[in-house]
Short mmCIF file of N, CA, C and O in Angstrom, two decimals:
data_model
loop_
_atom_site.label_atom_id
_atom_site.label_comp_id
_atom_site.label_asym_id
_atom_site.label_seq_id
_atom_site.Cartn_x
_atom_site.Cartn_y
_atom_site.Cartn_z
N UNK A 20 0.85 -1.18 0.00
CA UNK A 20 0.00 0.00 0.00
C UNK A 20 0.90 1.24 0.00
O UNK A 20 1.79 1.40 0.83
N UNK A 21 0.61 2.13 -0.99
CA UNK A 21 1.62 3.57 -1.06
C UNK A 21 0.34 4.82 -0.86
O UNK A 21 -0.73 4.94 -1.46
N UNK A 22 0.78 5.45 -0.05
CA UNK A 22 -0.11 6.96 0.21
C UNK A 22 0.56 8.22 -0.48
O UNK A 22 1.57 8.71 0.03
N UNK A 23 0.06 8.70 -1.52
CA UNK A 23 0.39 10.17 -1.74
C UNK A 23 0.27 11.02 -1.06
O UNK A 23 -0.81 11.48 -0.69
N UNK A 24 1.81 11.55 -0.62
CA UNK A 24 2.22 12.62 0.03
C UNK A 24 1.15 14.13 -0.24
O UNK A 24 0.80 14.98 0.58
N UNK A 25 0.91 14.03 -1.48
CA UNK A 25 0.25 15.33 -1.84
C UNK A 25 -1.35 15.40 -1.14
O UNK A 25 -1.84 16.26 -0.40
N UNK A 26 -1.79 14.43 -1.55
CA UNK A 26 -3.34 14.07 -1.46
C UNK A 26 -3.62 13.40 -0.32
O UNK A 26 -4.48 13.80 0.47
N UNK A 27 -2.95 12.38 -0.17
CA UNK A 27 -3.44 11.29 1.00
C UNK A 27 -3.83 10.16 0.89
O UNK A 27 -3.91 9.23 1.69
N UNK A 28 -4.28 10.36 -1.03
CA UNK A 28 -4.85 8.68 -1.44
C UNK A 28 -3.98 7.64 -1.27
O UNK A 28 -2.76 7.79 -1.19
N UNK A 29 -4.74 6.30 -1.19
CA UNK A 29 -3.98 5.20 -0.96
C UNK A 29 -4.07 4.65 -1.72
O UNK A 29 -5.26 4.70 -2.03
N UNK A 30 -3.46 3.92 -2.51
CA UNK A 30 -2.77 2.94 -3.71
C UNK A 30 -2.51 1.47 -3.24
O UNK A 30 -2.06 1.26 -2.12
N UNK A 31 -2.85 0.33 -4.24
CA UNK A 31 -2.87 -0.75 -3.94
C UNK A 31 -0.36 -0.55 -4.40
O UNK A 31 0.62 -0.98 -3.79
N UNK A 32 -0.48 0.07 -5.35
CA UNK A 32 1.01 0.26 -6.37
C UNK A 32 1.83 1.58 -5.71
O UNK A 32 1.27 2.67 -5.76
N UNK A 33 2.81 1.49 -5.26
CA UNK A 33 3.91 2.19 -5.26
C UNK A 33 4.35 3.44 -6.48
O UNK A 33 5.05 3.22 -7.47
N UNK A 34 3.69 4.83 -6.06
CA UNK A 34 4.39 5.74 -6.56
C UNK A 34 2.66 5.66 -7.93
O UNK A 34 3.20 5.87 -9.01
N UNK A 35 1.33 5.49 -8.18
CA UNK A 35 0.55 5.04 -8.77
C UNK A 35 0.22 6.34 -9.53
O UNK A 35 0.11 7.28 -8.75
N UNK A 36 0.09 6.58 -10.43
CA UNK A 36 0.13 7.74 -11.41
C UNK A 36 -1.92 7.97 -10.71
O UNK A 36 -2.66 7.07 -10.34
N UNK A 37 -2.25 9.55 -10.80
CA UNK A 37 -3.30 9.97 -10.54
C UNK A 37 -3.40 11.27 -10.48
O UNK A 37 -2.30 11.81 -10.58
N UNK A 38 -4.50 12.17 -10.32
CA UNK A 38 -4.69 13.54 -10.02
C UNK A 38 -4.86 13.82 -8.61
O UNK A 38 -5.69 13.25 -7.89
N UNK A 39 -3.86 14.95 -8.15
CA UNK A 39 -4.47 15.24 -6.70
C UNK A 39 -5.42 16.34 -6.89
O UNK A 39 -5.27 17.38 -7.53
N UNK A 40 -6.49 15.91 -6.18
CA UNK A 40 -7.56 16.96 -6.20
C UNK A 40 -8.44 17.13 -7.58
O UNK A 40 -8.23 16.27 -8.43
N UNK A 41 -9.02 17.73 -7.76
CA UNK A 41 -10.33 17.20 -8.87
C UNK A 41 -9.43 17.30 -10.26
O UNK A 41 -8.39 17.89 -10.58
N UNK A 42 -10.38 16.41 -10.94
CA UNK A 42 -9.72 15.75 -12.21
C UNK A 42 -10.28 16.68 -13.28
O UNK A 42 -11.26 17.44 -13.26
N UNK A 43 -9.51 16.45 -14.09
CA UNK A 43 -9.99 17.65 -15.53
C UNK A 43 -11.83 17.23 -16.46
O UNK A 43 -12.42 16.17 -16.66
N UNK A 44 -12.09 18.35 -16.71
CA UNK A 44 -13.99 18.18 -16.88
C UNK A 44 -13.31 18.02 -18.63
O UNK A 44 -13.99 17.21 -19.26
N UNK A 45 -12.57 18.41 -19.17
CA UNK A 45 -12.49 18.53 -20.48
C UNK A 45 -10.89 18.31 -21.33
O UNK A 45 -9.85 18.73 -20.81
N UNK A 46 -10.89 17.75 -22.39
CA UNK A 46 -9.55 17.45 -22.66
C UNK A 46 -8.77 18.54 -22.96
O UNK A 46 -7.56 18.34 -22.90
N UNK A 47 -9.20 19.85 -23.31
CA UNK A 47 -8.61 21.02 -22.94
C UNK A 47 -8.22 21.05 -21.60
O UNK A 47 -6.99 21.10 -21.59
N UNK A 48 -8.58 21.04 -20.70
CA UNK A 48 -8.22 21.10 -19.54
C UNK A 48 -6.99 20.09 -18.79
O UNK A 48 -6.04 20.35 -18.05
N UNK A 49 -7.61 18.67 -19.43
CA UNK A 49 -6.73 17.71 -19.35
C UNK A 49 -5.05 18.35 -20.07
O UNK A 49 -4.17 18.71 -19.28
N UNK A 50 -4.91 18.38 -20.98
CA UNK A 50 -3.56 19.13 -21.58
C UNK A 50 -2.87 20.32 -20.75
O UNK A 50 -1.80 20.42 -20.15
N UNK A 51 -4.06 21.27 -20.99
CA UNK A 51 -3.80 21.91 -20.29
C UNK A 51 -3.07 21.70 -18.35
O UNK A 51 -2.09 22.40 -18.10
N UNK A 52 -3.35 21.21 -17.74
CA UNK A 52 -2.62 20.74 -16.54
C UNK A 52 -1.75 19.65 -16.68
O UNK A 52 -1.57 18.82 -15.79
N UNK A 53 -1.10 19.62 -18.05
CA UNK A 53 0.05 18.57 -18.39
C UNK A 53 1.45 19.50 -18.48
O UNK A 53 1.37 20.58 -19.05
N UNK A 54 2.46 19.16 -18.03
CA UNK A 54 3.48 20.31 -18.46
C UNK A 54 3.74 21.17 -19.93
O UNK A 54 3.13 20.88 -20.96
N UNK A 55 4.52 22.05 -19.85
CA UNK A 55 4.15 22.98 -21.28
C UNK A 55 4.68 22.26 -22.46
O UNK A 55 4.25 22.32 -23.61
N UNK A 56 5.84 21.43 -21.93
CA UNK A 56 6.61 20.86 -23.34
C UNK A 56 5.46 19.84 -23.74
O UNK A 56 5.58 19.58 -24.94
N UNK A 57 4.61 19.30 -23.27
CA UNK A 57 3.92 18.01 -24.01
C UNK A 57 2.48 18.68 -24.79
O UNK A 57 1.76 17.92 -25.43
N UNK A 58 2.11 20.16 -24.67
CA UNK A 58 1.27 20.52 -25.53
C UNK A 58 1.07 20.31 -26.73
O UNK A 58 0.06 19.90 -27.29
N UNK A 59 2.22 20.66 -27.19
CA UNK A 59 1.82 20.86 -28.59
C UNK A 59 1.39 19.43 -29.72
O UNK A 59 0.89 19.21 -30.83
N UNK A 60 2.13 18.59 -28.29
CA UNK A 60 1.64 17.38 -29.12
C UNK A 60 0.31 16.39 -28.55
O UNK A 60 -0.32 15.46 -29.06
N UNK A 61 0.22 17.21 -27.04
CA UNK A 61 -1.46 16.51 -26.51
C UNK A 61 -2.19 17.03 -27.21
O UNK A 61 -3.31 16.51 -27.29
N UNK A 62 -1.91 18.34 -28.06
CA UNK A 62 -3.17 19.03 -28.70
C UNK A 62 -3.25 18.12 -30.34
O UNK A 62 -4.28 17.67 -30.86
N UNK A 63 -2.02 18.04 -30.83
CA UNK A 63 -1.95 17.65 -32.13
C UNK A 63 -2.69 16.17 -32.08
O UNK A 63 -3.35 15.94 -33.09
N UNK A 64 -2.71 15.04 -31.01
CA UNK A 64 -3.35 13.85 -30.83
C UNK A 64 -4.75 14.37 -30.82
O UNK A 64 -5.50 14.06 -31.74
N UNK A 65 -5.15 15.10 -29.87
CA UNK A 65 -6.54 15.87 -29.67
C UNK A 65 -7.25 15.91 -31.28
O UNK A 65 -8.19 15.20 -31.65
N UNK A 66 -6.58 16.83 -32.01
CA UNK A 66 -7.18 17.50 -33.02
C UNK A 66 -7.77 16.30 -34.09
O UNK A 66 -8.90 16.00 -34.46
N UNK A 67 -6.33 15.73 -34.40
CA UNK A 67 -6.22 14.14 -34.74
C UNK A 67 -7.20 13.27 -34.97
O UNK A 67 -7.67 12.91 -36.05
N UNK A 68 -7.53 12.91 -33.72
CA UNK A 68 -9.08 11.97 -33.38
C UNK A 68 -10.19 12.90 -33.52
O UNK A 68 -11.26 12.33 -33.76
N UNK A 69 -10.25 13.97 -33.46
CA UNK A 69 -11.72 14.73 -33.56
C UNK A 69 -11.85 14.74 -35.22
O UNK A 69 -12.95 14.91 -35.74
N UNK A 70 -10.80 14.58 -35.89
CA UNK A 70 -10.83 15.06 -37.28
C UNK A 70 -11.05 13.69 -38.09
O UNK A 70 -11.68 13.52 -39.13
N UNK A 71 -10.33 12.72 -37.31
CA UNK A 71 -10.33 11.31 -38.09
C UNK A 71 -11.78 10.83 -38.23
O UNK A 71 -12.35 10.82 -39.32
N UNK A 72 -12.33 10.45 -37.12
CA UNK A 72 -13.61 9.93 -37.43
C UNK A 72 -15.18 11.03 -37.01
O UNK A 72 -15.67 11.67 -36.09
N UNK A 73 -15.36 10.74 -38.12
CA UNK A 73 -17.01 11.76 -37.52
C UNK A 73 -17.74 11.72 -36.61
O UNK A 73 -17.33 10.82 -35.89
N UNK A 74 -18.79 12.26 -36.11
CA UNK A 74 -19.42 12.19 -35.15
C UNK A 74 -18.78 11.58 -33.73
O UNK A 74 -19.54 10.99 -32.95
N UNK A 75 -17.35 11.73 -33.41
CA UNK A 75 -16.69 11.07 -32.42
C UNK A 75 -17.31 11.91 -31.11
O UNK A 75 -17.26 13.13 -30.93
N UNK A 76 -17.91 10.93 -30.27
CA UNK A 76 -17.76 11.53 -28.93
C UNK A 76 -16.57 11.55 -27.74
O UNK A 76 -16.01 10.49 -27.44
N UNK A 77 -16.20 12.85 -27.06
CA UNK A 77 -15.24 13.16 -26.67
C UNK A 77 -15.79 13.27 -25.08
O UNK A 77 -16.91 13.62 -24.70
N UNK A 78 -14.75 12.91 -24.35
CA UNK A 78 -14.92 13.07 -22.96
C UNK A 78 -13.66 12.61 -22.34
O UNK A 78 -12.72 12.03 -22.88
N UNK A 79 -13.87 13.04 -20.84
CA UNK A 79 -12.99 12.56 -19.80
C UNK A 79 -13.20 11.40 -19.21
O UNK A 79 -14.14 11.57 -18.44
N UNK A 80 -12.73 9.96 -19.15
CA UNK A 80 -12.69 8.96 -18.53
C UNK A 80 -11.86 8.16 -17.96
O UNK A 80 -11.11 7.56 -18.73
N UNK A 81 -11.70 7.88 -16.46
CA UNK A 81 -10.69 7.79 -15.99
C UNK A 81 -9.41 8.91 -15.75
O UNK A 81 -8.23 8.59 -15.62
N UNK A 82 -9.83 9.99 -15.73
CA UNK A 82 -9.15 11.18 -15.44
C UNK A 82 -8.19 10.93 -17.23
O UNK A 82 -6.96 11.00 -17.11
N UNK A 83 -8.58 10.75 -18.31
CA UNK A 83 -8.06 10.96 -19.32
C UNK A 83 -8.50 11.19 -20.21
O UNK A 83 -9.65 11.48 -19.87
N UNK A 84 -8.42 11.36 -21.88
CA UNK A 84 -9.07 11.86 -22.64
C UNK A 84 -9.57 10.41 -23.89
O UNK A 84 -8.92 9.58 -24.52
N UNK A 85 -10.48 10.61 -23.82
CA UNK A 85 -11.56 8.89 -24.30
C UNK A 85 -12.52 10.03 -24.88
O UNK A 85 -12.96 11.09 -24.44
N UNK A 86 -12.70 9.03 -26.50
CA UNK A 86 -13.01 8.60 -27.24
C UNK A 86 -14.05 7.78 -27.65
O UNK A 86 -13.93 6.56 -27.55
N UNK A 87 -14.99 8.24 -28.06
CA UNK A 87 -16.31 6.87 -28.15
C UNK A 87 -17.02 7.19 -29.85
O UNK A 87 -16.95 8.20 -30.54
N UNK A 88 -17.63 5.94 -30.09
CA UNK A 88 -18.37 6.27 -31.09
C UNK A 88 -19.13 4.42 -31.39
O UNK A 88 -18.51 3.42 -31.75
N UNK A 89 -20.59 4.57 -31.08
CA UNK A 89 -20.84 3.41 -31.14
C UNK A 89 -20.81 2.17 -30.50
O UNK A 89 -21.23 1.12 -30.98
N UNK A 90 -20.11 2.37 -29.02
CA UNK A 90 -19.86 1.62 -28.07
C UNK A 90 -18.56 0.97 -28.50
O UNK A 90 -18.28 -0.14 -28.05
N UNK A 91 -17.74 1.62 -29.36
CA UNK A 91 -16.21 1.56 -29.14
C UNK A 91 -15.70 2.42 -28.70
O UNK A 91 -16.23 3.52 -28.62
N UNK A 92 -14.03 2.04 -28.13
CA UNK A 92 -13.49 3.61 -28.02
C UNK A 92 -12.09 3.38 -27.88
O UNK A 92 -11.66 2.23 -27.76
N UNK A 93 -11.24 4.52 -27.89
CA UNK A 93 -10.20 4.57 -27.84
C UNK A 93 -9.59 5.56 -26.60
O UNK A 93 -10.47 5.83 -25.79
N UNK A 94 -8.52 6.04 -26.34
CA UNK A 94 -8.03 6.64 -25.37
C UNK A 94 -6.54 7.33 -25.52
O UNK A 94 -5.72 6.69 -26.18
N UNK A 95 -6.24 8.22 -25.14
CA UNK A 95 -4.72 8.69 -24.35
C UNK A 95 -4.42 9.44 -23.24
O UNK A 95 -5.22 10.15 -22.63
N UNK A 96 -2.97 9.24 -22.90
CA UNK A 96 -2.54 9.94 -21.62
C UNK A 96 -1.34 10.64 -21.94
O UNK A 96 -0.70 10.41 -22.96
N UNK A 97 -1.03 11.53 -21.07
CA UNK A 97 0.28 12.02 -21.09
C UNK A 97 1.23 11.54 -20.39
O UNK A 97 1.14 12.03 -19.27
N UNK A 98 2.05 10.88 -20.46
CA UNK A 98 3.32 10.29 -20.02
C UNK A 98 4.38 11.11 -20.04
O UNK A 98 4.50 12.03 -20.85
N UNK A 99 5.38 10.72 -18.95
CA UNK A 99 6.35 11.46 -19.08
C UNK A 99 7.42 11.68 -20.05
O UNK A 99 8.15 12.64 -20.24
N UNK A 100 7.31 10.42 -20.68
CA UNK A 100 8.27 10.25 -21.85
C UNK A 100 7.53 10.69 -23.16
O UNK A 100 8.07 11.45 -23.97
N UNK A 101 6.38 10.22 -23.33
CA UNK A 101 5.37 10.20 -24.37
C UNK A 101 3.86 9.98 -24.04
O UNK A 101 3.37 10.06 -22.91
N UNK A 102 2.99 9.61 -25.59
CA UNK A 102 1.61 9.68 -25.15
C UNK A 102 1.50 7.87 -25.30
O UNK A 102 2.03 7.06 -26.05
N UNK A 103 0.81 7.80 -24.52
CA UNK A 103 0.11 6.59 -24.80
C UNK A 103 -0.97 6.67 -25.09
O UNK A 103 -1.80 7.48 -24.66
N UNK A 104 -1.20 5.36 -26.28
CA UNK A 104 -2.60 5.69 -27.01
C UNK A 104 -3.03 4.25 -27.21
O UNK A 104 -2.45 3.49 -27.99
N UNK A 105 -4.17 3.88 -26.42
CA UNK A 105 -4.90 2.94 -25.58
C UNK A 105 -5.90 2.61 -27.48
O UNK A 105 -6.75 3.32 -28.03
N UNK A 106 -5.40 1.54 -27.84
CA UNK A 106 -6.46 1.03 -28.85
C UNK A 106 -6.73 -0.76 -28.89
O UNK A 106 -7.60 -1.25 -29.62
N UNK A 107 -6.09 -1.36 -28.23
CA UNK A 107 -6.14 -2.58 -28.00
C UNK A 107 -5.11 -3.87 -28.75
O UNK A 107 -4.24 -3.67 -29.60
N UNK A 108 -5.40 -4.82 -28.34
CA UNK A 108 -3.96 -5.82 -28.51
C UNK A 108 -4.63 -5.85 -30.02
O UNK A 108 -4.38 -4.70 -30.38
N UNK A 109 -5.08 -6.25 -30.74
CA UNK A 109 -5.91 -6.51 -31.71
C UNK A 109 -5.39 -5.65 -32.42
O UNK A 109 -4.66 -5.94 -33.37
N UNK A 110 -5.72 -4.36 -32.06
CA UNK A 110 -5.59 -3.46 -33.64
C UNK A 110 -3.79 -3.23 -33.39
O UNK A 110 -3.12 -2.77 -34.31
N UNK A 111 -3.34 -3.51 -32.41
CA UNK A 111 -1.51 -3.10 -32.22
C UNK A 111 -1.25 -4.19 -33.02
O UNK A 111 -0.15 -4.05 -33.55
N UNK A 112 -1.86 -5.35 -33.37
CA UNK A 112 -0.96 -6.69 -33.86
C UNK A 112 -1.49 -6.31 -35.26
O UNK A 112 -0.58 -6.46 -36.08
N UNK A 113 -2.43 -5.95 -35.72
CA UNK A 113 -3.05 -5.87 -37.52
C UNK A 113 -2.10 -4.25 -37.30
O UNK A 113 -3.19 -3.99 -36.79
N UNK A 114 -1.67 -3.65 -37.24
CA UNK A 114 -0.62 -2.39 -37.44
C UNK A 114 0.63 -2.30 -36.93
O UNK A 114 1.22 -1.25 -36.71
N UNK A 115 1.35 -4.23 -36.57
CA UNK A 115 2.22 -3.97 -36.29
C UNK A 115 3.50 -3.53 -37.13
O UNK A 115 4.41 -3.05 -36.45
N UNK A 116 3.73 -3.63 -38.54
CA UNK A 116 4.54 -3.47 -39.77
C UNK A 116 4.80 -1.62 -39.18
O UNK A 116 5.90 -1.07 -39.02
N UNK A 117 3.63 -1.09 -39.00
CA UNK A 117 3.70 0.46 -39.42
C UNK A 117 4.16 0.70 -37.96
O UNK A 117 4.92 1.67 -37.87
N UNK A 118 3.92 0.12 -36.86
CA UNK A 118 4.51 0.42 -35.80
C UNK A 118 5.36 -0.24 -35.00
O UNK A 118 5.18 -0.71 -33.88
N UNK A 119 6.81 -0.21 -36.10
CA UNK A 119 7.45 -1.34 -35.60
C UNK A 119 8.81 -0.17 -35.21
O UNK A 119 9.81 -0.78 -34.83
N UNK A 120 8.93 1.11 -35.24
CA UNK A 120 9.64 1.79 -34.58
C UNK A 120 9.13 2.74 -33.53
O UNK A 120 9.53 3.90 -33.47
N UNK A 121 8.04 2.12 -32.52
CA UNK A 121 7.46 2.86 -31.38
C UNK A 121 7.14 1.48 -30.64
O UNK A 121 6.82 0.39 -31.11
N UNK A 122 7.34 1.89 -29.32
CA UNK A 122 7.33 1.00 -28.50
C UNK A 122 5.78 0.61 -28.18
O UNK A 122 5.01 1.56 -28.01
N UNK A 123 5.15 -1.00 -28.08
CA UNK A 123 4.11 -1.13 -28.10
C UNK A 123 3.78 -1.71 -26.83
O UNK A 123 4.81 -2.05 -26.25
N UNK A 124 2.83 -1.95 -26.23
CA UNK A 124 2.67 -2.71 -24.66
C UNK A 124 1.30 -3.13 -24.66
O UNK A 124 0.48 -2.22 -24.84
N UNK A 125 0.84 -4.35 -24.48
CA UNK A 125 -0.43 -4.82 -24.11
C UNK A 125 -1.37 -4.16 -25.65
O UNK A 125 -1.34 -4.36 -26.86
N UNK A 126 -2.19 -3.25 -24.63
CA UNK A 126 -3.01 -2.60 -25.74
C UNK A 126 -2.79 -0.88 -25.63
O UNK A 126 -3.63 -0.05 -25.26
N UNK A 127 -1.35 -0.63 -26.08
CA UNK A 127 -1.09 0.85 -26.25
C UNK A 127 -0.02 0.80 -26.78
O UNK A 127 0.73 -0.16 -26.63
N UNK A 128 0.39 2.31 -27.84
CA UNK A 128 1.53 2.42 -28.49
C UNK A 128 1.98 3.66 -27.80
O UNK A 128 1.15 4.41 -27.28
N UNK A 129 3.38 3.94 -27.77
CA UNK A 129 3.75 4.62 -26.90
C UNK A 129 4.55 5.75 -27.80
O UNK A 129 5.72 5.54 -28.13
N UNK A 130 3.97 6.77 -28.11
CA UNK A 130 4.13 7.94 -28.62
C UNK A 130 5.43 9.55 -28.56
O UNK A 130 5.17 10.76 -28.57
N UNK A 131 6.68 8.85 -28.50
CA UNK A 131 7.94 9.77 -27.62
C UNK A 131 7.57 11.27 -28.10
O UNK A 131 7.07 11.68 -29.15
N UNK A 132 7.96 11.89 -27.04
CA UNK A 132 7.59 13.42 -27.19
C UNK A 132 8.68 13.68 -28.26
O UNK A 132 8.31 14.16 -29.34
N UNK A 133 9.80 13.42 -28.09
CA UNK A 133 11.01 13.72 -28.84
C UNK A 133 10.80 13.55 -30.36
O UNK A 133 11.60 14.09 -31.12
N UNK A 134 9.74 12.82 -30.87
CA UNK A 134 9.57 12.44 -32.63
C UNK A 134 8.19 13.32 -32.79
O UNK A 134 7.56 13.73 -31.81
N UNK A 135 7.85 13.53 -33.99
CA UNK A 135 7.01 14.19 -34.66
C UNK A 135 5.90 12.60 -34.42
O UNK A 135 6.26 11.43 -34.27
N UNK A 136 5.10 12.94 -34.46
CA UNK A 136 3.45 12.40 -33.99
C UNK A 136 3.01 12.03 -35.35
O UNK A 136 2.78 12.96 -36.13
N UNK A 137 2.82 10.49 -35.86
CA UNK A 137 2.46 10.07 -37.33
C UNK A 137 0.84 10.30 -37.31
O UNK A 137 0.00 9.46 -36.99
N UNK A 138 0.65 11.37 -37.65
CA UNK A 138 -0.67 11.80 -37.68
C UNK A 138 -1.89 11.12 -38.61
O UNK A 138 -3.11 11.16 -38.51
N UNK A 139 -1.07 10.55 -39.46
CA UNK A 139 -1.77 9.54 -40.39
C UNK A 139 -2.08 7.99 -39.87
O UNK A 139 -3.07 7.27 -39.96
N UNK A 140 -0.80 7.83 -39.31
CA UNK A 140 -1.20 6.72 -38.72
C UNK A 140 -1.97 6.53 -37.93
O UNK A 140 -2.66 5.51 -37.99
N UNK A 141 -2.13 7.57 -36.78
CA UNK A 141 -3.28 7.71 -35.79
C UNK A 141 -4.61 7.65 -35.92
O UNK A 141 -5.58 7.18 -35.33
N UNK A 142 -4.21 8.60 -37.36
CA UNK A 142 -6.16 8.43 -37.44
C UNK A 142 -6.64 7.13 -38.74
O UNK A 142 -7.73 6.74 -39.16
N UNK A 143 -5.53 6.84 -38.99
CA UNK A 143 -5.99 5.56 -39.49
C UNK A 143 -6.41 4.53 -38.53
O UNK A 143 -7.37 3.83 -38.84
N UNK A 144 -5.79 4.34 -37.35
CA UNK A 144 -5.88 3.47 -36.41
C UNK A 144 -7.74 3.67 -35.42
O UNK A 144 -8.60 2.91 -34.97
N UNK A 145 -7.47 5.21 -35.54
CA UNK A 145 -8.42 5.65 -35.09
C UNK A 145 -9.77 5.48 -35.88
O UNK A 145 -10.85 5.31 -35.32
N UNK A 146 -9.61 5.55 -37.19
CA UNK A 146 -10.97 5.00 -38.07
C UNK A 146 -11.03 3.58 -37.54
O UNK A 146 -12.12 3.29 -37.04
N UNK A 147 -10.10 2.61 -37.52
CA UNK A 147 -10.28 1.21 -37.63
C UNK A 147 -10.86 1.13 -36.36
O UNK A 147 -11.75 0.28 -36.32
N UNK A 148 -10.64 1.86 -35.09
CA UNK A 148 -11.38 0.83 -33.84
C UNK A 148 -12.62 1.71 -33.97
O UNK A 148 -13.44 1.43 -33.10
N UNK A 149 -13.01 2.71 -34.80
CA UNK A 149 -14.53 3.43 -34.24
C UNK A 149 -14.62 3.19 -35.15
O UNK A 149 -15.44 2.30 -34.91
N UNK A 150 -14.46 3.13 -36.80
CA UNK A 150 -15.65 2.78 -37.74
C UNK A 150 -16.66 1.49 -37.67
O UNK A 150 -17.56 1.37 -38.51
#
């Protein structure tokens, strides 16, 4: 059991990534309370998915920024290194060729702040789990 110093919450995990104190109402907001260097590219993922598939519904879930359309969905976070972008083991293994120079885990690809953001690829990925 680990307690945040800041907050007080208790954690089943040691050191457990979370928000102290209320969580963001909007993914503007979400970015926004992310440090300044990871903007430009929480916004460029943002824009990304709103543009890829139509009628996408947008919200906060799990203190992150999710994705729905149709009772699918997708997700990301801001990491310290990069974004992670939550689409599942399934669609990481049918796109593994195109994402075979980003690190992949379970069901997320891991997005380094340090490289330019394959914006094509995203929202290709992003049509495939919401169309």
């Amino acid at each position: 059991m680990w307690t945040c110093p800041k907050c007080g919450r208790a954690f089943q995990r040691k050191n457990q990534g979370h928000y102290c104190g209320k969580a963001p109402e909007t993914v503007l907001e979400y970015i926004n309370a992310q440090p300044l260097a990871t903007h430009s590219h929480l916004t460029e993922m943002m824009i990304t998915l709103r543009n890829s598939v139509p009628w996408i519904k947008e919200r906060i879930l799990w203190s992150m920024p999710y994705y729905e359309k149709e009772g699918k969905a997708i997700s990301f976070s801001a990491c310290k290194e990069h974004i992670s972008f939550y689409v599942g083991a399934e669609v990481i293994e049918e796109f593994a060729s195109e994402l075979n120079e980003f690190v992949t885990k379970k069901n997320a690809i891991y997005f380094p702040y340090h490289k330019a953001l394959p914006t094509k690829l995203i929202a290709t990925i992003a049509k495939r789990c919401l169309s």
